Amino acid sequence: MMKKPFVTKAQVEEIVKNFPTPFYLYDEKGIIENAKAVYEAFSWNKGFKEYFAVKATPNPVLMDILAKQGCGFDCSSETELILTSAVGASGQDIMFSSNDTPAREYVLADKLGAIINLDDFTHIDFLEKTIGKIPETISCRYNPGGVFTMSNQIMDNPGDSKYGMTKDQLFEAFKILKAKGAKKFGIHAFLASNTVTNDYYPQLAGQLFELAVELEKETGADVAFINLSGGVGIPYTPDQEPNDIAKIGQGVHEQYDKILVPAGMGDVAIFTEMGRFMMGPYGALVTKAIHEKHIYKEYIGVDACAVNLMRPAMYGAYHHITVLGKENDPCDYEYDVTGSLCENNDKFAIGRKLPKIDKGDYLFIHDTGAHGYAMGYNYNGKLKCAELLLREDGTVKLIRRAETPKDYFATFDVLDYSAKINRILDN
Ligand SMILES: *Cc1c(COP(=O)(O)O)cnc(C)c1O
């Protein structure tokens, strides 16, 4: 399938008159349509809720768009909780799915009334000591160990992951939590990441539904919700078939009717915590070609670098690139597309077939709406870029300004150098 940018070269030429490259651009229309499709796919389940994984795209304007579609938020840190609170979410619209959790974060999550999802058995005690009680609604994260396979293919390796409780611990946890006053229980599991198949959620749901039936039977705990968490993927490469959320919802529905309903558990709510699927395709990093270099390979240097988008450097992740205005040109050149970090892994593409790129061309780096900007860092003292929203009416709104050197140096305010730096910056 051909990947089509959600802006044209002419639109970007207009945008750069106000906002220089590089920048992230998000597509409001795409975000809304997709969120509606998610809710439609699970409309058969009365309590369904998508808790958007804030870590994927922590921007309050984008979060607000999702909140208006009915989404809650999945947080796993203090600042994510603060941001979510600023967007206006509170109480059970917040899921706190953290791990290795500092005490102060449990305190804040409790203050906001968030649903706390315990990552570990030992956290029962830790939570109780920290907030002085066990909340009435509580969730536990499950890790079945081993490998997660689908159609005999290994999808991921839960046995190697740090998250969740073993099955025995989970049963024990429910008993203890119940004895300590918990009334409504949730089960959570995240067993495979970026799955580009319609079968992941249904298979995970089947596993968790059976577990829920067993748990209710053995512990008497009232399972109120089952949280399928994240992991629904997107096709980063043009040859992949996108997930069909309607089919995914239907697949989960079939498992629900097969396992939960006959067990008298037809009132269990389904929760999801998707990040990538909600936002990934609806964000792009737009960057300009500023240099070309001809040595043993052909290089195009752009004005963004791994600080703006770390996934290629970190995971060797593929992100499709469209050279705007050259959508229909033959891809008869082969380039490494690089950023300016003093790190040889700072490459957005390696040996990529692309049309001839000229200095000044705009590159649209696809599918960076989730885990893109958010993963940014400041290596080499490089600064993070702006985030822009392409609204449904075609206008563009600045939803986060680019960092300036002042931002970068702000934490030196404890030193004498601070005054010197500020003098240099102000000159
Ligand atoms: C990262 C994360 C998610 C979102 O994962 P995606 O792959 O973006 O869907 C959801 N829940 C938890 C607990 C996570 O850590």
Short mmCIF file of C-alpha atoms and ligand atoms in Angstrom, two decimals:
data_model
loop_
_atom_site.label_atom_id
_atom_site.label_comp_id
_atom_site.label_asym_id
_atom_site.label_seq_id
_atom_site.Cartn_x
_atom_site.Cartn_y
_atom_site.Cartn_z
CA MET A 1 0.00 0.00 0.00
CA MET A 2 1.30 3.45 -0.82
CA LYS A 3 1.83 5.74 2.13
CA LYS A 4 0.29 9.12 1.51
CA PRO A 5 1.27 12.18 3.57
CA PHE A 6 -1.58 14.12 5.13
CA VAL A 7 -0.15 17.41 3.85
CA THR A 8 1.08 18.61 0.49
CA LYS A 9 4.28 20.44 -0.33
CA ALA A 10 2.27 23.62 -0.89
CA GLN A 11 0.76 23.35 2.61
CA VAL A 12 4.18 22.84 4.18
CA GLU A 13 5.55 25.84 2.28
CA GLU A 14 2.80 27.90 3.90
CA ILE A 15 3.45 26.44 7.36
CA VAL A 16 7.19 27.17 7.29
CA LYS A 17 6.48 30.88 6.80
CA ASN A 18 5.45 30.88 10.47
CA PHE A 19 7.14 27.80 11.89
CA PRO A 20 10.58 26.78 10.66
CA THR A 21 11.48 23.11 10.23
CA PRO A 22 11.94 20.72 11.84
CA PHE A 23 8.55 20.26 13.46
CA TYR A 24 6.03 17.61 14.33
CA LEU A 25 2.71 17.95 12.57
CA TYR A 26 -0.42 16.14 13.82
CA ASP A 27 -3.57 15.51 11.83
CA GLU A 28 -6.65 16.33 13.91
CA LYS A 29 -9.06 14.79 11.40
CA GLY A 30 -7.19 11.48 11.35
CA ILE A 31 -7.00 11.34 15.15
CA ILE A 32 -10.74 11.95 15.55
CA GLU A 33 -11.84 9.50 12.85
CA ASN A 34 -9.64 6.77 14.28
CA ALA A 35 -10.82 7.36 17.86
CA LYS A 36 -14.43 7.14 16.67
CA ALA A 37 -13.64 3.86 14.90
CA VAL A 38 -12.14 2.45 18.12
CA TYR A 39 -15.28 3.30 20.11
CA GLU A 40 -17.48 1.91 17.34
CA ALA A 41 -15.51 -1.35 17.32
CA PHE A 42 -16.13 -1.87 21.04
CA SER A 43 -19.62 -0.36 21.23
CA TRP A 44 -20.99 -3.84 22.06
CA ASN A 45 -19.31 -3.55 25.48
CA LYS A 46 -21.17 -1.24 27.83
CA GLY A 47 -18.24 -0.17 29.97
CA PHE A 48 -15.65 0.07 27.22
CA LYS A 49 -13.02 2.75 27.64
CA GLU A 50 -9.78 3.56 25.86
CA TYR A 51 -7.21 4.98 28.26
CA PHE A 52 -4.79 6.68 25.89
CA ALA A 53 -1.20 5.87 26.87
CA VAL A 54 0.06 9.36 27.66
CA LYS A 55 3.69 8.36 27.26
CA ALA A 56 3.14 7.96 23.51
CA THR A 57 2.26 11.60 22.85
CA PRO A 58 2.16 13.76 25.98
CA ASN A 59 0.61 16.91 24.57
CA PRO A 60 -2.43 18.40 26.30
CA VAL A 61 -4.08 19.64 23.08
CA LEU A 62 -3.90 16.19 21.51
CA MET A 63 -5.04 14.59 24.77
CA ASP A 64 -7.99 16.96 24.85
CA ILE A 65 -9.03 15.87 21.34
CA LEU A 66 -9.09 12.27 22.60
CA ALA A 67 -10.88 13.19 25.83
CA LYS A 68 -13.69 14.72 23.73
CA GLN A 69 -14.05 11.32 22.03
CA GLY A 70 -14.50 9.68 25.42
CA CYS A 71 -10.96 8.56 26.12
CA GLY A 72 -9.38 8.42 29.53
CA PHE A 73 -5.64 8.37 30.12
CA ASP A 74 -3.08 5.78 31.11
CA CYS A 75 -0.25 7.32 33.12
CA SER A 76 2.93 5.89 34.55
CA SER A 77 4.73 8.86 36.04
CA GLU A 78 4.24 11.95 38.14
CA THR A 79 4.39 14.37 35.22
CA GLU A 80 2.00 12.27 33.15
CA LEU A 81 -0.46 12.42 36.04
CA ILE A 82 -0.02 16.18 36.31
CA LEU A 83 -0.55 16.65 32.57
CA THR A 84 -3.63 14.43 32.62
CA SER A 85 -5.03 16.37 35.53
CA ALA A 86 -4.41 19.62 33.63
CA VAL A 87 -6.43 18.25 30.71
CA GLY A 88 -9.31 17.90 33.15
CA ALA A 89 -9.35 14.16 33.69
CA SER A 90 -9.81 12.81 37.18
CA GLY A 91 -10.97 9.77 39.08
CA GLN A 92 -11.62 6.63 37.12
CA ASP A 93 -10.79 8.36 33.83
CA ILE A 94 -7.18 7.86 34.82
CA MET A 95 -5.42 4.51 34.85
CA PHE A 96 -2.13 4.45 36.68
CA SER A 97 -0.17 1.59 35.10
CA SER A 98 3.29 2.16 36.45
CA ASN A 99 6.11 -0.11 37.52
CA ASP A 100 8.97 0.31 39.99
CA THR A 101 6.74 3.06 41.31
CA PRO A 102 8.09 5.77 43.63
CA ALA A 103 5.92 6.40 46.71
CA ARG A 104 5.11 9.99 45.75
CA GLU A 105 3.57 8.82 42.48
CA TYR A 106 1.15 6.52 44.30
CA VAL A 107 0.28 9.43 46.56
CA LEU A 108 -0.54 11.64 43.58
CA ALA A 109 -2.43 8.88 41.74
CA ASP A 110 -4.52 8.30 44.86
CA LYS A 111 -5.14 12.02 45.31
CA LEU A 112 -6.49 12.20 41.75
CA GLY A 113 -8.65 9.14 42.38
CA ALA A 114 -6.96 7.21 39.56
CA ILE A 115 -7.39 3.46 39.17
CA ILE A 116 -4.15 1.98 40.41
CA ASN A 117 -2.83 -0.98 38.45
CA LEU A 118 -0.33 -2.84 40.63
CA ASP A 119 2.68 -4.12 38.73
CA ASP A 120 3.89 -6.37 41.52
CA PHE A 121 2.76 -8.45 44.47
CA THR A 122 5.04 -6.55 46.86
CA HIS A 123 3.32 -3.31 45.89
CA ILE A 124 0.20 -4.30 47.84
CA ASP A 125 2.10 -3.72 51.02
CA PHE A 126 4.00 -0.74 49.60
CA LEU A 127 0.80 0.95 48.42
CA GLU A 128 -1.01 0.36 51.70
CA LYS A 129 1.88 1.81 53.70
CA THR A 130 2.20 4.74 51.28
CA ILE A 131 -1.42 5.89 51.03
CA GLY A 132 -2.70 4.34 54.23
CA LYS A 133 -5.32 2.11 52.63
CA ILE A 134 -6.20 -0.22 49.78
CA PRO A 135 -8.49 1.51 47.27
CA GLU A 136 -11.93 -0.01 46.64
CA THR A 137 -11.13 -0.35 42.95
CA ILE A 138 -7.80 -1.96 42.19
CA SER A 139 -6.14 -3.63 39.24
CA CYS A 140 -3.29 -6.12 38.97
CA ARG A 141 -0.91 -6.64 36.08
CA TYR A 142 -0.43 -10.21 34.92
CA ASN A 143 2.64 -11.81 33.34
CA PRO A 144 2.11 -15.41 32.22
CA GLY A 145 5.85 -15.92 31.58
CA GLY A 146 7.14 -17.95 28.68
CA VAL A 147 6.71 -16.68 25.17
CA PHE A 148 3.59 -15.24 23.59
CA THR A 149 2.88 -17.09 20.38
CA MET A 150 0.27 -16.63 17.69
CA SER A 151 -0.16 -19.20 14.93
CA ASN A 152 3.04 -20.86 16.21
CA GLN A 153 4.96 -17.64 15.74
CA ILE A 154 6.75 -16.05 18.69
CA MET A 155 5.32 -12.55 19.04
CA ASP A 156 7.05 -11.48 22.23
CA ASN A 157 8.76 -12.75 25.32
CA PRO A 158 6.81 -12.06 28.57
CA GLY A 159 9.10 -14.41 30.51
CA ASP A 160 11.89 -11.96 29.87
CA SER A 161 9.96 -8.81 30.72
CA LYS A 162 10.05 -7.02 34.05
CA TYR A 163 6.32 -6.38 34.24
CA GLY A 164 3.47 -7.99 36.08
CA MET A 165 2.82 -10.80 38.53
CA THR A 166 3.01 -14.54 38.07
CA LYS A 167 -0.25 -16.45 38.03
CA ASP A 168 0.20 -17.70 41.60
CA GLN A 169 0.99 -14.20 42.80
CA LEU A 170 -2.08 -12.85 41.04
CA PHE A 171 -4.42 -15.27 42.84
CA GLU A 172 -2.75 -14.52 46.14
CA ALA A 173 -2.92 -10.78 45.45
CA PHE A 174 -6.67 -10.89 44.78
CA LYS A 175 -7.28 -12.77 48.02
CA ILE A 176 -5.21 -10.34 50.05
CA LEU A 177 -6.64 -7.24 48.39
CA LYS A 178 -10.16 -8.52 48.96
CA ALA A 179 -9.42 -9.18 52.61
CA LYS A 180 -8.09 -5.63 52.87
CA GLY A 181 -11.32 -4.15 51.53
CA ALA A 182 -10.97 -3.99 47.75
CA LYS A 183 -14.38 -4.39 46.06
CA LYS A 184 -13.84 -4.04 42.32
CA PHE A 185 -11.00 -5.77 40.54
CA GLY A 186 -9.25 -5.36 37.23
CA ILE A 187 -6.85 -7.58 35.32
CA HIS A 188 -4.24 -6.04 33.04
CA ALA A 189 -1.68 -7.55 30.68
CA PHE A 190 0.56 -6.25 27.91
CA LEU A 191 2.09 -9.28 26.24
CA ALA A 192 3.22 -8.19 22.77
CA SER A 193 4.20 -4.86 21.27
CA ASN A 194 3.32 -3.30 17.90
CA THR A 195 1.32 -6.29 16.68
CA VAL A 196 0.26 -5.84 13.08
CA THR A 197 -2.45 -8.51 13.08
CA ASN A 198 -6.13 -8.50 13.97
CA ASP A 199 -5.65 -11.52 16.21
CA TYR A 200 -3.56 -10.11 19.06
CA TYR A 201 -6.31 -8.54 21.18
CA PRO A 202 -8.74 -11.45 20.64
CA GLN A 203 -6.10 -13.97 21.64
CA LEU A 204 -4.98 -11.94 24.65
CA ALA A 205 -8.64 -11.40 25.60
CA GLY A 206 -9.30 -15.15 25.45
CA GLN A 207 -6.40 -15.77 27.82
CA LEU A 208 -7.44 -13.03 30.24
CA PHE A 209 -11.14 -13.95 30.16
CA GLU A 210 -10.35 -17.54 31.17
CA LEU A 211 -8.09 -16.24 33.87
CA ALA A 212 -10.86 -13.90 35.10
CA VAL A 213 -13.35 -16.76 35.36
CA GLU A 214 -10.84 -18.80 37.37
CA LEU A 215 -10.01 -15.82 39.58
CA GLU A 216 -13.64 -15.07 40.42
CA LYS A 217 -14.31 -18.70 41.17
CA GLU A 218 -11.30 -19.20 43.39
CA THR A 219 -11.04 -15.85 45.17
CA GLY A 220 -14.61 -14.57 45.08
CA ALA A 221 -13.27 -11.22 43.88
CA ASP A 222 -15.59 -9.22 41.62
CA VAL A 223 -13.77 -8.72 38.32
CA ALA A 224 -15.16 -5.42 37.04
CA PHE A 225 -12.84 -4.80 34.11
CA ILE A 226 -10.23 -6.41 31.92
CA ASN A 227 -7.57 -4.13 30.52
CA LEU A 228 -6.06 -5.31 27.24
CA SER A 229 -3.50 -2.50 27.51
CA GLY A 230 -1.49 -1.45 24.43
CA GLY A 231 0.33 -3.32 21.75
CA VAL A 232 -2.01 -2.87 18.80
CA GLY A 233 0.39 -1.87 16.08
CA ILE A 234 0.56 0.16 12.91
CA PRO A 235 2.12 -0.66 9.54
CA TYR A 236 5.38 1.28 9.49
CA THR A 237 6.37 -0.22 6.14
CA PRO A 238 4.22 0.26 3.03
CA ASP A 239 3.92 -3.50 2.40
CA GLN A 240 2.16 -4.21 5.73
CA GLU A 241 -1.60 -4.56 5.96
CA PRO A 242 -3.05 -2.13 8.54
CA ASN A 243 -5.00 -3.52 11.48
CA ASP A 244 -8.77 -3.42 11.14
CA ILE A 245 -10.06 -2.20 14.49
CA ALA A 246 -13.62 -3.29 13.68
CA LYS A 247 -12.39 -6.87 13.20
CA ILE A 248 -10.32 -6.64 16.37
CA GLY A 249 -13.36 -5.49 18.35
CA GLN A 250 -15.42 -8.27 16.84
CA GLY A 251 -12.74 -10.85 17.70
CA VAL A 252 -12.74 -9.71 21.33
CA HIS A 253 -16.55 -9.79 21.34
CA GLU A 254 -16.54 -13.45 20.21
CA GLN A 255 -14.20 -14.42 23.06
CA TYR A 256 -16.37 -12.44 25.48
CA ASP A 257 -19.52 -14.28 24.41
CA LYS A 258 -17.71 -17.61 24.47
CA ILE A 259 -16.00 -17.32 27.85
CA LEU A 260 -17.33 -14.53 30.06
CA VAL A 261 -21.04 -14.54 29.28
CA PRO A 262 -21.55 -18.28 30.02
CA ALA A 263 -19.70 -17.75 33.32
CA GLY A 264 -22.22 -15.09 34.31
CA MET A 265 -19.63 -12.36 33.78
CA GLY A 266 -21.39 -10.47 30.99
CA ASP A 267 -21.01 -7.17 32.85
CA VAL A 268 -17.21 -7.00 32.70
CA ALA A 269 -15.94 -3.79 31.08
CA ILE A 270 -13.21 -3.92 28.47
CA PHE A 271 -10.48 -1.32 28.77
CA THR A 272 -7.64 -0.61 26.37
CA GLU A 273 -4.53 1.53 26.75
CA MET A 274 -3.46 2.04 23.17
CA GLY A 275 -0.86 4.65 22.37
CA ARG A 276 0.65 3.82 19.01
CA PHE A 277 -2.62 2.87 17.35
CA MET A 278 -4.36 6.06 18.52
CA MET A 279 -1.75 8.52 17.40
CA GLY A 280 1.12 6.93 15.41
CA PRO A 281 -0.14 7.40 11.84
CA TYR A 282 -1.52 10.87 12.57
CA GLY A 283 1.79 12.54 13.32
CA ALA A 284 4.77 13.24 11.10
CA LEU A 285 8.18 14.78 11.56
CA VAL A 286 8.71 17.36 8.82
CA THR A 287 12.32 18.22 8.13
CA LYS A 288 14.29 20.00 5.43
CA ALA A 289 17.25 18.71 3.42
CA ILE A 290 20.10 21.12 4.17
CA HIS A 291 23.16 19.23 2.95
CA GLU A 292 24.23 16.51 0.57
CA LYS A 293 27.43 14.59 0.88
CA HIS A 294 29.11 12.19 -1.52
CA ILE A 295 31.72 9.87 -0.02
CA TYR A 296 31.53 6.07 0.06
CA LYS A 297 27.78 6.41 0.21
CA GLU A 298 25.35 9.13 -0.69
CA TYR A 299 24.10 11.19 2.26
CA ILE A 300 21.32 13.70 2.67
CA GLY A 301 21.65 15.81 5.81
CA VAL A 302 18.40 17.13 7.24
CA ASP A 303 17.68 19.71 9.94
CA ALA A 304 16.13 17.15 12.33
CA CYS A 305 18.19 14.58 14.19
CA ALA A 306 17.70 11.62 16.54
CA VAL A 307 16.94 14.07 19.34
CA ASN A 308 13.65 14.74 17.54
CA LEU A 309 12.97 11.12 16.64
CA MET A 310 14.90 8.42 18.40
CA ARG A 311 13.21 5.25 17.15
CA PRO A 312 15.48 4.60 14.15
CA ALA A 313 18.63 5.08 16.25
CA MET A 314 17.27 3.15 19.22
CA TYR A 315 15.51 0.22 17.58
CA GLY A 316 16.63 0.43 13.95
CA ALA A 317 12.96 1.25 13.37
CA TYR A 318 11.75 1.89 9.84
CA HIS A 319 9.91 5.13 9.20
CA HIS A 320 8.68 5.71 5.70
CA ILE A 321 9.85 8.95 4.08
CA THR A 322 8.05 10.95 1.42
CA VAL A 323 9.90 13.75 -0.35
CA LEU A 324 7.12 16.31 -0.60
CA GLY A 325 6.36 17.38 -4.16
CA LYS A 326 8.15 14.31 -5.51
CA GLU A 327 5.48 11.77 -4.56
CA ASN A 328 5.32 10.43 -8.10
CA ASP A 329 9.01 10.60 -9.01
CA PRO A 330 10.87 7.32 -9.47
CA CYS A 331 12.87 6.16 -6.44
CA ASP A 332 16.10 5.78 -8.38
CA TYR A 333 18.51 7.23 -5.82
CA GLU A 334 19.82 5.51 -2.72
CA TYR A 335 20.53 7.59 0.36
CA ASP A 336 21.38 7.53 4.00
CA VAL A 337 19.25 10.33 5.47
CA THR A 338 21.10 11.69 8.47
CA GLY A 339 20.83 14.12 11.35
CA SER A 340 23.68 16.13 12.79
CA LEU A 341 24.51 14.24 15.98
CA CYS A 342 28.08 13.05 16.48
CA GLU A 343 26.70 9.52 16.54
CA ASN A 344 26.74 7.34 13.46
CA ASN A 345 23.37 5.84 14.34
CA ASP A 346 21.75 9.23 13.79
CA LYS A 347 20.12 8.16 10.54
CA PHE A 348 16.44 8.33 9.63
CA ALA A 349 17.03 5.96 6.72
CA ILE A 350 19.89 3.75 5.61
CA GLY A 351 20.35 2.79 1.97
CA ARG A 352 16.80 3.96 1.25
CA LYS A 353 15.55 4.17 -2.32
CA LEU A 354 14.16 7.67 -2.75
CA PRO A 355 13.65 10.20 -5.50
CA LYS A 356 16.55 12.57 -6.15
CA ILE A 357 16.65 14.93 -3.15
CA ASP A 358 17.71 18.53 -3.57
CA LYS A 359 18.69 20.94 -0.85
CA GLY A 360 15.56 22.69 0.35
CA ASP A 361 13.31 19.69 -0.21
CA TYR A 362 10.92 18.86 2.64
CA LEU A 363 10.90 15.30 3.93
CA PHE A 364 7.76 13.94 5.57
CA ILE A 365 8.76 11.21 8.02
CA HIS A 366 5.66 9.09 8.47
CA ASP A 367 4.07 7.43 11.49
CA THR A 368 5.85 9.41 14.16
CA GLY A 369 2.73 10.49 16.06
CA ALA A 370 3.41 8.07 18.91
CA HIS A 371 6.67 7.43 20.76
CA GLY A 372 8.23 10.09 18.51
CA TYR A 373 8.57 13.52 20.05
CA ALA A 374 8.02 11.94 23.45
CA MET A 375 11.22 9.91 23.36
CA GLY A 376 13.31 12.94 22.53
CA TYR A 377 16.41 13.81 24.46
CA ASN A 378 19.06 16.49 24.34
CA TYR A 379 22.27 14.77 23.32
CA ASN A 380 24.88 17.02 21.74
CA GLY A 381 22.94 19.88 23.28
CA LYS A 382 20.46 19.63 20.41
CA LEU A 383 17.06 21.08 21.10
CA LYS A 384 13.62 19.59 20.74
CA CYS A 385 11.46 20.96 17.96
CA ALA A 386 7.95 22.40 17.92
CA GLU A 387 4.68 20.47 17.68
CA LEU A 388 1.94 21.73 15.38
CA LEU A 389 -1.65 20.68 14.90
CA LEU A 390 -3.22 20.61 11.45
CA ARG A 391 -6.81 21.26 12.39
CA GLU A 392 -9.86 19.88 10.70
CA ASP A 393 -10.49 23.29 9.10
CA GLY A 394 -7.01 23.30 7.53
CA THR A 395 -5.47 25.90 9.85
CA VAL A 396 -2.32 25.19 11.80
CA LYS A 397 -1.91 25.75 15.52
CA LEU A 398 1.31 25.75 17.51
CA ILE A 399 0.76 23.24 20.33
CA ARG A 400 4.28 23.26 21.73
CA ARG A 401 7.02 25.72 20.90
CA ALA A 402 10.50 24.61 20.01
CA GLU A 403 13.07 24.55 22.80
CA THR A 404 15.51 27.42 22.98
CA PRO A 405 19.04 27.46 24.40
CA LYS A 406 17.53 29.14 27.50
CA ASP A 407 15.41 26.04 28.14
CA TYR A 408 18.45 23.85 27.75
CA PHE A 409 20.54 25.85 30.21
CA ALA A 410 17.72 26.46 32.71
CA THR A 411 18.81 23.76 35.16
CA PHE A 412 22.23 25.40 35.60
CA ASP A 413 20.48 28.08 37.61
CA VAL A 414 22.09 26.58 40.71
CA LEU A 415 25.54 27.64 39.46
CA ASP A 416 27.42 30.90 39.10
CA TYR A 417 27.71 30.14 35.39
CA SER A 418 24.01 30.76 35.03
CA ALA A 419 24.45 34.55 35.00
CA LYS A 420 27.22 34.25 32.40
CA ILE A 421 25.13 31.98 30.20
CA ASN A 422 22.18 34.34 30.43
CA ARG A 423 24.36 37.29 29.48
CA ILE A 424 25.56 35.42 26.40
CA LEU A 425 22.00 34.39 25.53
CA ASP A 426 20.69 37.91 25.92
CA ASN A 427 23.35 39.41 23.66
C1 LIG B 1 3.54 1.78 26.49
C2 LIG B 1 2.33 1.33 27.18
C3 LIG B 1 1.09 1.36 26.52
C4 LIG B 1 0.92 1.79 25.08
O1 LIG B 1 1.56 0.94 24.21
P1 LIG B 1 1.35 1.10 22.63
O2 LIG B 1 2.27 0.09 22.06
O3 LIG B 1 1.73 2.50 22.29
O4 LIG B 1 -0.07 0.82 22.33
C5 LIG B 1 -0.02 0.96 27.24
N1 LIG B 1 0.07 0.55 28.52
C6 LIG B 1 1.25 0.51 29.17
C7 LIG B 1 1.27 0.08 30.58
C8 LIG B 1 2.42 0.89 28.53
O5 LIG B 1 3.58 0.83 29.17
#
